[in-house]
């Protein structure tokens, strides 16, 4: 399954990302964080440092084509 997790570096989002990656799902994390703040995101996840309300995020979703979005 392909999943986008917004706020994937926060408390709840990071646990969702961990579980999805452990299952072998393809995960894209969308969050706004300062450089170096993504250390807790599993290496298997793709990280996108952007605002969920941005046009770039819409483009990401159109390109990534997730089965589900956790927001």
CSV table of C-alpha atoms in Angstrom, one decimal:
chain,number,residue,atom,x,y,z
A,1,UNK,CA,0.0,0.0,0.0
A,2,UNK,CA,1.1,3.6,-0.7
A,3,UNK,CA,0.5,6.0,2.2
A,4,UNK,CA,1.0,9.7,2.8
A,5,UNK,CA,1.3,10.7,6.5
A,6,UNK,CA,1.0,14.4,7.2
A,7,UNK,CA,2.7,15.5,10.4
A,8,UNK,CA,4.7,12.3,10.3
A,9,UNK,CA,7.4,13.5,12.7
A,10,UNK,CA,5.0,14.3,15.5
A,11,UNK,CA,4.0,11.9,18.3
A,12,UNK,CA,1.1,10.1,16.6
A,13,UNK,CA,2.3,10.5,13.0
A,14,UNK,CA,5.7,9.0,13.8
A,15,UNK,CA,4.0,5.9,15.3
A,16,UNK,CA,1.8,5.6,12.2
A,17,UNK,CA,4.9,5.9,9.9
A,18,UNK,CA,6.8,3.2,12.0
A,19,UNK,CA,3.9,0.7,11.7
A,20,UNK,CA,3.4,1.3,8.0
A,21,UNK,CA,7.1,0.9,7.3
A,22,UNK,CA,7.3,-2.2,9.4
A,23,UNK,CA,4.5,-3.7,7.3
A,24,UNK,CA,6.5,-2.9,4.2
A,25,UNK,CA,4.2,-0.2,2.9
A,26,UNK,CA,5.6,2.6,0.7
A,27,UNK,CA,5.3,5.8,2.9
A,28,UNK,CA,5.7,9.5,2.1
A,29,UNK,CA,6.0,11.8,5.1
A,30,UNK,CA,4.9,15.4,4.7
A,31,UNK,CA,5.9,17.7,7.5
A,32,UNK,CA,7.5,21.1,8.1
A,33,UNK,CA,10.5,20.7,10.2
A,34,UNK,CA,13.9,22.4,10.6
A,35,UNK,CA,16.9,20.6,8.9
A,36,UNK,CA,18.0,17.6,10.9
A,37,UNK,CA,14.6,17.1,12.6
A,38,UNK,CA,13.7,14.0,10.6
A,39,UNK,CA,16.1,11.7,12.5
A,40,UNK,CA,13.2,9.7,13.9
A,41,UNK,CA,11.7,8.8,10.5
A,42,UNK,CA,12.5,5.3,9.3
A,43,UNK,CA,15.0,5.2,6.4
A,44,UNK,CA,12.3,3.4,4.3
A,45,UNK,CA,10.0,6.4,4.3
A,46,UNK,CA,10.4,9.2,1.8
A,47,UNK,CA,10.5,12.6,3.5
A,48,UNK,CA,9.0,15.8,2.1
A,49,UNK,CA,9.7,19.0,4.0
A,50,UNK,CA,6.7,21.0,2.9
A,51,UNK,CA,3.4,22.6,4.0
A,52,UNK,CA,0.4,20.3,3.5
A,53,UNK,CA,-1.5,23.3,2.2
A,54,UNK,CA,1.0,24.1,-0.5
A,55,UNK,CA,0.6,23.5,-4.2
A,56,UNK,CA,3.8,21.4,-4.1
A,57,UNK,CA,2.0,19.0,-1.7
A,58,UNK,CA,-0.9,18.6,-4.1
A,59,UNK,CA,1.7,17.8,-6.9
A,60,UNK,CA,3.3,15.2,-4.6
A,61,UNK,CA,0.0,13.5,-4.0
A,62,UNK,CA,-0.8,13.5,-7.7
A,63,UNK,CA,2.6,12.0,-8.5
A,64,UNK,CA,2.8,9.5,-5.6
A,65,UNK,CA,-0.8,8.3,-6.0
A,66,UNK,CA,-1.3,7.1,-2.4
A,67,UNK,CA,-4.0,4.5,-1.5
A,68,UNK,CA,-4.6,6.4,1.8
A,69,UNK,CA,-3.6,9.7,3.4
A,70,UNK,CA,-3.2,9.9,7.2
A,71,UNK,CA,-3.9,13.5,8.2
